[in-house]
């Protein structure tokens, strides 16, 4: 870390105001009562961020899988300003504006196959909520009103609205809000490292992919194909620590969905826009979904935007006559956000960021796999610029940590120690304990080595403490 000039604001005053009035998301508010208070980030440039005290950190999570083009892009701020001066806001409720039209056209060109229709929202949870509601509405319009259930994977996170929460596979995130929207059912995820614990008895990843996909068919048949509307899957599952799809997995899932007339929704809120080296991860893994949800990196975080891209088939019942989709958001397709997204896509093209990820992802993996010599590191997995490091008590048996140990390891030590060492990333125990890395797409081998060295030092100390 290097020190920057002293900030021009009162840190103690900010901490006091935060403690008294700011409600942080997915966070323990008691953190603000600690001696150091809450970390206050004041600036970003490239792949670095700075806190209020002037300390610099590597942004190893692109904010929250968001700032794919990197921090401090003046041209994105200027694009927002130009649009705000011309038309700061207008809804797309029976009206339109050029920025939303041009962005919808561009996204349809980039999306795979016949995904030609873009329903905008302002974030990922709203995009998933839209897809859930749209799937149910579609089946009613085509004469199959019983198809209302959705299938997703264990531990998968798909958002916090009531509908999206029903798709989410994390019981601990839902029990305090129950009863949630009914109709969500869970199947095994694609964590090959823990495959045996899920009931898989084979040896190869290809066999596991077929086995995991077949559990979707099993669930469809158990619930009844005439009741299942859609399957929601992330290309690389985030929660639990970056589970990539085994070879052949999505090919088999597509076959199953076609066989039972079930829609396949590719939840790409994290994986789209370069995270795995393509604009849409469905292209990276070679499958054709019926819908894609996106958000986050479509603007690289410079303005909020999300959406659901829909196939011609699903759009058709809404295309003529008096039928409409009775759903929408005030700020969906916001002119400023759409203008920023268009400029962000220009940056992707000009700097060939997708190709940069494809070229450098093997180097990122190699750097992280060097950590496998540490006794606490059980597995390194992921794709593109999206990796998870699973932590274990015993590498030979894959024994994980109990809840109390995980609490001490992740929240009691690792999160703060990594931050203090100059790396902002994610220590997560929604499944087994993992460290997640998803940096801006602009970094390369030199930064991979720096990240590996920081992780090595902190993880070595963590093991010694255990």
Short mmCIF file of C-alpha atoms in Angstrom, two decimals:
data_model
loop_
_atom_site.label_atom_id
_atom_site.label_comp_id
_atom_site.label_asym_id
_atom_site.label_seq_id
_atom_site.Cartn_x
_atom_site.Cartn_y
_atom_site.Cartn_z
CA UNK A 1 0.00 0.00 0.00
CA UNK A 2 1.11 3.56 -0.63
CA UNK A 3 -0.10 6.71 1.08
CA UNK A 4 -1.87 9.49 -0.80
CA UNK A 5 -2.23 13.14 0.27
CA UNK A 6 -4.44 13.70 3.30
CA UNK A 7 -8.15 13.83 2.46
CA UNK A 8 -10.01 17.12 2.53
CA UNK A 9 -12.80 15.84 4.75
CA UNK A 10 -13.15 14.86 8.40
CA UNK A 11 -12.92 11.06 8.73
CA UNK A 12 -14.22 11.05 12.30
CA UNK A 13 -17.22 13.09 11.21
CA UNK A 14 -17.97 10.70 8.36
CA UNK A 15 -17.69 7.69 10.66
CA UNK A 16 -20.08 9.33 13.11
CA UNK A 17 -22.63 10.10 10.42
CA UNK A 18 -22.33 6.60 9.00
CA UNK A 19 -22.84 5.06 12.43
CA UNK A 20 -25.89 7.22 13.12
CA UNK A 21 -27.63 7.12 9.74
CA UNK A 22 -26.22 4.74 7.09
CA UNK A 23 -27.73 1.27 6.86
CA UNK A 24 -25.21 -0.89 5.00
CA UNK A 25 -26.39 -3.78 2.84
CA UNK A 26 -25.66 -7.42 3.75
CA UNK A 27 -23.58 -6.14 6.65
CA UNK A 28 -23.52 -6.21 10.41
CA UNK A 29 -24.25 -2.69 11.54
CA UNK A 30 -22.19 -3.34 14.67
CA UNK A 31 -19.10 -3.09 12.44
CA UNK A 32 -19.40 0.67 12.71
CA UNK A 33 -18.87 0.49 16.45
CA UNK A 34 -15.45 -1.12 16.06
CA UNK A 35 -12.38 1.05 16.77
CA UNK A 36 -11.65 1.45 13.05
CA UNK A 37 -15.27 1.99 12.03
CA UNK A 38 -16.34 1.10 8.51
CA UNK A 39 -13.88 1.32 5.58
CA UNK A 40 -14.67 4.47 3.60
CA UNK A 41 -13.59 4.32 -0.05
CA UNK A 42 -13.15 7.70 -1.67
CA UNK A 43 -11.44 7.20 -5.03
CA UNK A 44 -10.70 4.67 -7.75
CA UNK A 45 -8.27 4.60 -10.65
CA UNK A 46 -7.74 1.61 -12.92
CA UNK A 47 -7.64 -1.47 -10.70
CA UNK A 48 -6.88 0.45 -7.49
CA UNK A 49 -9.08 2.06 -4.84
CA UNK A 50 -8.17 4.47 -2.04
CA UNK A 51 -9.70 4.84 1.39
CA UNK A 52 -10.34 8.06 3.31
CA UNK A 53 -6.96 7.82 5.02
CA UNK A 54 -5.16 7.75 1.65
CA UNK A 55 -4.26 4.04 1.66
CA UNK A 56 -4.30 2.24 -1.69
CA UNK A 57 -5.66 -1.25 -2.39
CA UNK A 58 -5.99 -3.59 -5.33
CA UNK A 59 -9.66 -3.88 -6.20
CA UNK A 60 -9.80 -7.65 -6.45
CA UNK A 61 -13.58 -7.77 -6.83
CA UNK A 62 -14.25 -4.96 -9.34
CA UNK A 63 -16.37 -3.31 -6.67
CA UNK A 64 -18.89 -6.15 -6.63
CA UNK A 65 -18.24 -7.91 -9.96
CA UNK A 66 -19.11 -4.57 -11.57
CA UNK A 67 -16.28 -2.22 -12.59
CA UNK A 68 -15.07 -4.37 -15.48
CA UNK A 69 -13.58 -1.50 -17.50
CA UNK A 70 -11.78 -0.18 -14.43
CA UNK A 71 -12.13 2.86 -12.20
CA UNK A 72 -11.66 6.48 -13.19
CA UNK A 73 -12.87 6.30 -16.80
CA UNK A 74 -13.37 9.97 -17.56
CA UNK A 75 -15.12 9.28 -20.86
CA UNK A 76 -17.86 7.32 -19.07
CA UNK A 77 -18.46 10.23 -16.72
CA UNK A 78 -18.52 12.58 -19.69
CA UNK A 79 -21.01 10.38 -21.53
CA UNK A 80 -23.28 10.56 -18.49
CA UNK A 81 -22.94 14.34 -18.31
CA UNK A 82 -23.70 14.83 -22.00
CA UNK A 83 -26.85 12.74 -21.77
CA UNK A 84 -27.99 14.39 -18.52
CA UNK A 85 -27.68 17.81 -20.13
CA UNK A 86 -29.78 16.71 -23.11
CA UNK A 87 -32.38 14.44 -21.45
CA UNK A 88 -31.80 13.48 -17.83
CA UNK A 89 -34.87 11.30 -17.46
CA UNK A 90 -37.87 9.98 -19.31
CA UNK A 91 -39.68 6.68 -18.74
CA UNK A 92 -40.02 3.92 -21.30
CA UNK A 93 -43.65 3.37 -20.32
CA UNK A 94 -45.33 3.73 -23.74
CA UNK A 95 -42.60 6.19 -24.76
CA UNK A 96 -38.97 5.77 -25.79
CA UNK A 97 -35.75 7.75 -26.06
CA UNK A 98 -32.71 7.29 -28.32
CA UNK A 99 -30.28 5.95 -25.71
CA UNK A 100 -32.55 3.06 -24.69
CA UNK A 101 -33.39 2.27 -28.32
CA UNK A 102 -29.76 2.24 -29.42
CA UNK A 103 -28.66 0.16 -26.43
CA UNK A 104 -31.44 -2.41 -26.93
CA UNK A 105 -30.42 -2.73 -30.57
CA UNK A 106 -26.76 -3.19 -29.67
CA UNK A 107 -27.41 -5.74 -26.94
CA UNK A 108 -29.66 -7.74 -29.26
CA UNK A 109 -26.82 -7.85 -31.80
CA UNK A 110 -24.39 -9.13 -29.14
CA UNK A 111 -26.75 -11.67 -27.55
CA UNK A 112 -26.72 -15.24 -28.86
CA UNK A 113 -29.27 -16.61 -31.30
CA UNK A 114 -32.73 -15.05 -31.42
CA UNK A 115 -32.51 -13.14 -28.13
CA UNK A 116 -33.67 -9.95 -29.80
CA UNK A 117 -35.83 -8.14 -27.22
CA UNK A 118 -34.51 -6.22 -24.20
CA UNK A 119 -36.63 -5.45 -21.14
CA UNK A 120 -34.65 -2.99 -19.03
CA UNK A 121 -34.51 -2.78 -15.24
CA UNK A 122 -32.11 -1.06 -12.85
CA UNK A 123 -30.28 -4.04 -11.35
CA UNK A 124 -29.77 -7.78 -11.32
CA UNK A 125 -32.43 -8.74 -8.79
CA UNK A 126 -35.00 -6.84 -10.84
CA UNK A 127 -33.78 -8.58 -13.99
CA UNK A 128 -34.32 -12.00 -12.39
CA UNK A 129 -37.69 -10.89 -11.01
CA UNK A 130 -38.64 -9.85 -14.54
CA UNK A 131 -37.60 -13.21 -15.99
CA UNK A 132 -39.58 -15.13 -13.34
CA UNK A 133 -42.75 -13.09 -13.90
CA UNK A 134 -42.33 -13.16 -17.67
CA UNK A 135 -41.97 -16.95 -17.72
CA UNK A 136 -45.24 -17.39 -15.81
CA UNK A 137 -47.02 -14.79 -17.96
CA UNK A 138 -45.76 -16.40 -21.16
CA UNK A 139 -47.04 -19.87 -20.29
CA UNK A 140 -50.47 -18.48 -19.43
CA UNK A 141 -50.65 -16.71 -22.79
CA UNK A 142 -49.77 -19.85 -24.75
CA UNK A 143 -52.33 -22.00 -22.96
CA UNK A 144 -50.21 -23.72 -20.31
CA UNK A 145 -51.19 -21.87 -17.12
CA UNK A 146 -50.03 -24.65 -14.82
CA UNK A 147 -46.36 -24.00 -15.63
CA UNK A 148 -45.33 -21.72 -12.77
CA UNK A 149 -42.50 -23.48 -10.90
CA UNK A 150 -38.81 -22.67 -11.29
CA UNK A 151 -35.73 -24.80 -10.72
CA UNK A 152 -32.35 -23.49 -9.62
CA UNK A 153 -29.25 -24.89 -7.94
CA UNK A 154 -28.26 -25.36 -4.33
CA UNK A 155 -26.47 -22.37 -2.77
CA UNK A 156 -27.10 -20.25 -5.90
CA UNK A 157 -27.86 -16.56 -5.37
CA UNK A 158 -30.28 -14.88 -7.78
CA UNK A 159 -31.35 -11.70 -5.97
CA UNK A 160 -33.36 -10.30 -3.09
CA UNK A 161 -36.85 -9.33 -4.40
CA UNK A 162 -39.53 -11.78 -3.28
CA UNK A 163 -39.67 -13.58 -6.62
CA UNK A 164 -35.91 -13.65 -7.14
CA UNK A 165 -35.51 -14.83 -3.56
CA UNK A 166 -37.67 -17.84 -4.40
CA UNK A 167 -35.15 -18.71 -7.12
CA UNK A 168 -32.21 -18.21 -4.74
CA UNK A 169 -30.89 -21.45 -3.24
CA UNK A 170 -29.62 -20.14 0.08
CA UNK A 171 -31.98 -21.07 2.95
CA UNK A 172 -30.18 -18.80 5.37
CA UNK A 173 -31.00 -15.78 3.24
CA UNK A 174 -34.70 -16.62 3.05
CA UNK A 175 -35.88 -17.93 6.39
CA UNK A 176 -36.26 -14.46 7.96
CA UNK A 177 -38.54 -13.39 5.08
CA UNK A 178 -40.68 -16.49 4.74
CA UNK A 179 -43.13 -17.23 3.36
CA UNK A 180 -41.54 -16.14 0.09
CA UNK A 181 -43.04 -16.52 -3.37
CA UNK A 182 -43.80 -20.23 -3.83
CA UNK A 183 -42.58 -22.41 -6.65
CA UNK A 184 -38.80 -22.56 -6.25
CA UNK A 185 -37.09 -25.97 -6.29
CA UNK A 186 -33.42 -26.88 -5.90
CA UNK A 187 -31.05 -29.28 -7.67
CA UNK A 188 -27.31 -29.98 -7.09
CA UNK A 189 -24.80 -27.39 -8.25
CA UNK A 190 -21.64 -28.02 -10.27
CA UNK A 191 -19.02 -27.98 -7.51
CA UNK A 192 -16.87 -30.87 -8.75
CA UNK A 193 -14.63 -30.56 -5.68
CA UNK A 194 -17.61 -31.56 -3.49
CA UNK A 195 -19.29 -33.86 -6.04
CA UNK A 196 -19.09 -37.00 -3.90
CA UNK A 197 -20.86 -35.22 -1.04
CA UNK A 198 -23.78 -34.51 -3.40
CA UNK A 199 -24.12 -38.18 -4.30
CA UNK A 200 -22.01 -38.42 -7.46
CA UNK A 201 -20.03 -41.67 -7.61
CA UNK A 202 -18.08 -41.27 -10.85
CA UNK A 203 -14.61 -39.87 -11.46
CA UNK A 204 -14.55 -37.54 -14.47
CA UNK A 205 -15.86 -34.00 -14.84
CA UNK A 206 -17.75 -35.03 -17.98
CA UNK A 207 -19.60 -37.73 -16.04
CA UNK A 208 -20.33 -35.26 -13.27
CA UNK A 209 -21.72 -32.74 -15.76
CA UNK A 210 -24.14 -35.32 -17.11
CA UNK A 211 -25.07 -36.42 -13.58
CA UNK A 212 -25.72 -32.85 -12.39
CA UNK A 213 -27.77 -31.99 -15.49
CA UNK A 214 -29.82 -35.16 -15.12
CA UNK A 215 -30.84 -34.08 -11.65
CA UNK A 216 -32.68 -31.21 -13.38
CA UNK A 217 -34.59 -33.73 -15.48
CA UNK A 218 -35.30 -35.72 -12.34
CA UNK A 219 -36.78 -32.66 -10.64
CA UNK A 220 -38.88 -31.74 -13.67
CA UNK A 221 -40.34 -35.23 -13.77
CA UNK A 222 -40.91 -35.31 -10.01
CA UNK A 223 -42.80 -31.99 -10.03
CA UNK A 224 -44.46 -32.67 -13.39
CA UNK A 225 -43.37 -31.06 -16.68
CA UNK A 226 -46.76 -29.36 -16.97
CA UNK A 227 -45.97 -27.39 -13.78
CA UNK A 228 -42.36 -26.28 -14.46
CA UNK A 229 -41.91 -22.92 -16.18
CA UNK A 230 -38.15 -22.34 -16.20
CA UNK A 231 -34.69 -23.35 -15.06
CA UNK A 232 -32.46 -20.52 -13.75
CA UNK A 233 -28.70 -21.13 -13.95
CA UNK A 234 -25.62 -18.92 -13.72
CA UNK A 235 -22.95 -19.85 -16.30
CA UNK A 236 -20.41 -19.86 -13.45
CA UNK A 237 -22.20 -20.07 -10.12
CA UNK A 238 -21.08 -17.29 -7.82
CA UNK A 239 -22.30 -18.25 -4.35
CA UNK A 240 -20.30 -21.13 -2.94
CA UNK A 241 -17.19 -20.01 -4.77
CA UNK A 242 -17.11 -19.91 -8.56
CA UNK A 243 -18.45 -23.26 -9.81
CA UNK A 244 -17.76 -23.54 -13.56
CA UNK A 245 -19.92 -25.82 -15.69
CA UNK A 246 -18.42 -29.27 -16.35
CA UNK A 247 -17.92 -30.17 -20.03
CA UNK A 248 -21.22 -31.02 -21.68
CA UNK A 249 -23.34 -29.74 -18.80
CA UNK A 250 -25.20 -26.98 -20.61
CA UNK A 251 -25.63 -29.07 -23.75
CA UNK A 252 -27.47 -31.65 -21.67
CA UNK A 253 -29.48 -28.98 -19.79
CA UNK A 254 -30.64 -27.53 -23.11
CA UNK A 255 -31.71 -30.99 -24.28
CA UNK A 256 -33.70 -31.50 -21.08
CA UNK A 257 -35.42 -28.11 -21.31
CA UNK A 258 -36.36 -28.77 -24.93
CA UNK A 259 -37.67 -32.24 -24.13
CA UNK A 260 -40.04 -31.00 -21.42
CA UNK A 261 -40.86 -27.55 -22.84
CA UNK A 262 -39.15 -25.65 -20.03
CA UNK A 263 -37.48 -22.25 -20.49
CA UNK A 264 -33.75 -21.90 -19.81
CA UNK A 265 -32.75 -18.62 -18.14
CA UNK A 266 -29.05 -17.78 -18.12
CA UNK A 267 -28.49 -15.50 -15.12
CA UNK A 268 -25.50 -13.48 -16.29
CA UNK A 269 -25.69 -10.60 -13.85
CA UNK A 270 -22.07 -11.38 -12.94
CA UNK A 271 -20.82 -13.37 -15.92
CA UNK A 272 -21.82 -11.07 -18.80
CA UNK A 273 -19.66 -8.31 -20.29
CA UNK A 274 -16.26 -9.91 -20.22
CA UNK A 275 -16.10 -11.63 -16.86
CA UNK A 276 -15.46 -14.95 -18.63
CA UNK A 277 -14.09 -13.48 -21.86
CA UNK A 278 -17.26 -12.91 -23.93
CA UNK A 279 -20.03 -10.34 -23.92
CA UNK A 280 -22.36 -13.15 -22.83
CA UNK A 281 -21.15 -16.26 -21.05
CA UNK A 282 -23.66 -18.45 -22.87
CA UNK A 283 -21.42 -17.95 -25.92
CA UNK A 284 -18.33 -18.86 -23.88
CA UNK A 285 -19.88 -22.17 -22.85
CA UNK A 286 -21.76 -22.86 -26.08
CA UNK A 287 -25.45 -22.93 -25.21
CA UNK A 288 -28.58 -21.08 -26.28
CA UNK A 289 -30.81 -19.78 -23.47
CA UNK A 290 -34.37 -18.50 -23.81
CA UNK A 291 -33.60 -15.49 -21.63
CA UNK A 292 -30.47 -13.77 -20.32
CA UNK A 293 -30.48 -11.54 -17.25
CA UNK A 294 -27.75 -8.90 -16.99
CA UNK A 295 -26.75 -5.88 -14.89
CA UNK A 296 -23.55 -4.80 -13.10
CA UNK A 297 -20.82 -4.53 -15.77
CA UNK A 298 -23.09 -3.39 -18.61
CA UNK A 299 -22.13 0.13 -17.47
CA UNK A 300 -19.01 -0.94 -15.51
CA UNK A 301 -20.91 0.48 -12.55
CA UNK A 302 -20.80 4.10 -13.64
CA UNK A 303 -24.60 4.21 -13.56
CA UNK A 304 -27.18 1.60 -12.48
CA UNK A 305 -28.72 -0.57 -15.20
CA UNK A 306 -30.01 -4.10 -15.66
CA UNK A 307 -32.19 -6.02 -18.02
CA UNK A 308 -33.62 -9.24 -19.38
CA UNK A 309 -32.98 -10.25 -22.99
CA UNK A 310 -35.75 -12.40 -24.40
CA UNK A 311 -36.10 -14.74 -27.37
CA UNK A 312 -38.45 -14.17 -30.30
CA UNK A 313 -40.53 -17.09 -29.07
CA UNK A 314 -41.22 -15.55 -25.67
CA UNK A 315 -41.80 -12.10 -27.11
CA UNK A 316 -44.27 -13.25 -29.76
CA UNK A 317 -47.45 -13.41 -27.60
CA UNK A 318 -46.83 -9.80 -26.54
CA UNK A 319 -46.02 -8.47 -30.02
CA UNK A 320 -49.51 -7.83 -31.34
CA UNK A 321 -53.01 -6.93 -30.25
CA UNK A 322 -53.90 -5.65 -26.81
CA UNK A 323 -51.59 -7.87 -24.75
CA UNK A 324 -48.96 -6.16 -22.59
CA UNK A 325 -46.52 -7.28 -19.91
CA UNK A 326 -47.86 -5.57 -16.78
CA UNK A 327 -44.47 -5.01 -15.23
CA UNK A 328 -41.89 -2.20 -15.14
CA UNK A 329 -39.63 0.11 -13.17
CA UNK A 330 -39.51 3.90 -13.05
CA UNK A 331 -35.80 4.14 -13.76
CA UNK A 332 -35.53 1.20 -16.19
CA UNK A 333 -33.68 2.11 -19.36
CA UNK A 334 -32.68 5.43 -17.77
CA UNK A 335 -31.24 7.76 -20.44
CA UNK A 336 -28.03 8.44 -18.52
CA UNK A 337 -27.44 4.76 -17.73
CA UNK A 338 -28.13 3.72 -21.32
CA UNK A 339 -25.73 6.35 -22.64
CA UNK A 340 -23.03 5.15 -20.25
CA UNK A 341 -23.61 1.54 -21.31
CA UNK A 342 -23.15 2.44 -24.98
CA UNK A 343 -19.88 4.20 -24.19
CA UNK A 344 -18.79 1.27 -22.03
CA UNK A 345 -19.36 -1.12 -24.93
CA UNK A 346 -17.25 1.18 -27.12
CA UNK A 347 -14.40 0.81 -24.62
CA UNK A 348 -14.78 -2.97 -24.69
CA UNK A 349 -14.47 -2.98 -28.46
CA UNK A 350 -11.65 -0.46 -28.76
CA UNK A 351 -9.50 -2.08 -26.06
CA UNK A 352 -10.53 -5.66 -26.90
CA UNK A 353 -11.20 -6.44 -23.26
CA UNK A 354 -12.85 -9.79 -23.97
CA UNK A 355 -9.81 -10.98 -25.89
CA UNK A 356 -7.59 -9.65 -23.10
CA UNK A 357 -9.45 -11.83 -20.58
CA UNK A 358 -9.27 -14.92 -22.79
CA UNK A 359 -5.54 -14.42 -23.31
CA UNK A 360 -4.68 -13.77 -19.69
CA UNK A 361 -7.08 -16.02 -17.80
CA UNK A 362 -4.65 -18.99 -17.90
CA UNK A 363 -1.97 -16.79 -16.30
CA UNK A 364 -4.42 -15.75 -13.57
CA UNK A 365 -5.28 -19.39 -12.89
CA UNK A 366 -1.60 -20.38 -12.79
CA UNK A 367 -0.79 -17.63 -10.30
CA UNK A 368 -3.63 -18.69 -8.00
CA UNK A 369 -2.84 -22.39 -8.34
CA UNK A 370 0.60 -21.71 -6.91
CA UNK A 371 -1.27 -21.29 -3.62
CA UNK A 372 -2.16 -24.99 -3.71
CA UNK A 373 1.09 -25.68 -1.85
CA UNK A 374 -0.47 -24.09 1.25
CA UNK A 375 -2.16 -26.55 3.63
CA UNK A 376 -5.25 -24.32 3.96
CA UNK A 377 -5.98 -24.19 0.20
CA UNK A 378 -8.12 -27.10 -0.97
CA UNK A 379 -9.25 -25.99 -4.43
CA UNK A 380 -8.83 -23.23 -7.00
CA UNK A 381 -11.62 -22.99 -9.58
CA UNK A 382 -13.36 -20.61 -11.92
CA UNK A 383 -13.16 -19.17 -15.43
CA UNK A 384 -12.08 -15.98 -17.14
CA UNK A 385 -11.35 -13.35 -14.49
CA UNK A 386 -13.63 -15.04 -11.95
CA UNK A 387 -11.98 -17.41 -9.46
CA UNK A 388 -12.64 -18.92 -6.07
CA UNK A 389 -10.18 -20.39 -3.58
CA UNK A 390 -11.76 -22.92 -1.22
CA UNK A 391 -10.21 -23.15 2.24
CA UNK A 392 -10.05 -26.42 4.18
CA UNK A 393 -8.86 -27.82 7.50
CA UNK A 394 -7.51 -31.02 5.94
CA UNK A 395 -6.54 -31.27 2.28
CA UNK A 396 -6.47 -35.06 2.24
CA UNK A 397 -10.05 -35.46 3.49
CA UNK A 398 -11.38 -32.09 2.22
CA UNK A 399 -12.63 -31.46 5.75
CA UNK A 400 -14.14 -28.00 5.99
CA UNK A 401 -14.58 -25.63 8.93
CA UNK A 402 -17.54 -25.66 11.26
CA UNK A 403 -19.63 -22.49 11.67
CA UNK A 404 -17.68 -21.17 14.63
CA UNK A 405 -14.33 -21.78 12.94
CA UNK A 406 -15.56 -20.19 9.74
CA UNK A 407 -16.69 -17.15 11.71
CA UNK A 408 -13.28 -16.77 13.32
CA UNK A 409 -11.42 -17.44 10.08
CA UNK A 410 -13.37 -15.27 7.63
CA UNK A 411 -14.83 -12.44 9.67
CA UNK A 412 -12.48 -12.60 12.60
CA UNK A 413 -9.30 -12.56 10.56
CA UNK A 414 -9.22 -12.96 6.78
CA UNK A 415 -11.46 -10.12 5.59
CA UNK A 416 -9.63 -7.47 7.57
CA UNK A 417 -6.18 -9.02 7.11
CA UNK A 418 -6.50 -9.11 3.32
CA UNK A 419 -7.75 -5.53 3.30
CA UNK A 420 -4.93 -4.39 5.59
CA UNK A 421 -2.46 -6.15 3.27
CA UNK A 422 -3.73 -4.11 0.33
CA UNK A 423 -6.29 -6.41 -1.34
CA UNK A 424 -10.02 -5.84 -1.46
CA UNK A 425 -11.74 -9.15 -2.28
CA UNK A 426 -14.44 -11.36 -0.83
CA UNK A 427 -14.19 -13.93 1.97
CA UNK A 428 -17.48 -15.80 1.74
CA UNK A 429 -19.04 -18.71 3.64
CA UNK A 430 -22.47 -18.99 2.06
CA UNK A 431 -21.23 -22.45 1.11
CA UNK A 432 -17.87 -23.76 2.26
CA UNK A 433 -15.36 -20.99 3.09
CA UNK A 434 -13.89 -19.40 -0.02
CA UNK A 435 -12.02 -16.33 -1.16
CA UNK A 436 -13.41 -14.86 -4.38
CA UNK A 437 -11.53 -12.81 -6.93
CA UNK A 438 -13.06 -10.92 -9.85
CA UNK A 439 -10.85 -7.90 -10.61
CA UNK A 440 -11.30 -5.31 -13.37
CA UNK A 441 -10.67 -6.81 -16.80
CA UNK A 442 -7.76 -4.47 -17.47
CA UNK A 443 -5.25 -6.17 -15.17
CA UNK A 444 -2.61 -8.67 -16.26
CA UNK A 445 0.20 -11.00 -15.13
CA UNK A 446 2.05 -8.45 -13.00
CA UNK A 447 -1.08 -7.81 -10.94
CA UNK A 448 -1.82 -11.55 -10.73
CA UNK A 449 1.57 -12.08 -9.10
CA UNK A 450 0.96 -9.22 -6.68
CA UNK A 451 -2.43 -10.67 -5.72
CA UNK A 452 -0.90 -14.11 -5.22
CA UNK A 453 1.79 -12.75 -2.92
CA UNK A 454 -0.73 -10.91 -0.76
CA UNK A 455 -2.92 -14.01 -0.53
CA UNK A 456 0.08 -16.21 0.29
CA UNK A 457 1.14 -14.07 3.22
CA UNK A 458 -2.32 -13.73 4.72
CA UNK A 459 -3.31 -17.38 4.21
CA UNK A 460 -0.04 -18.56 5.72
CA UNK A 461 -0.77 -16.50 8.81
CA UNK A 462 -4.36 -17.76 8.88
CA UNK A 463 -3.12 -21.37 8.97
CA UNK A 464 -0.68 -20.59 11.75
CA UNK A 465 -3.50 -19.07 13.79
CA UNK A 466 -5.61 -22.18 13.29
#
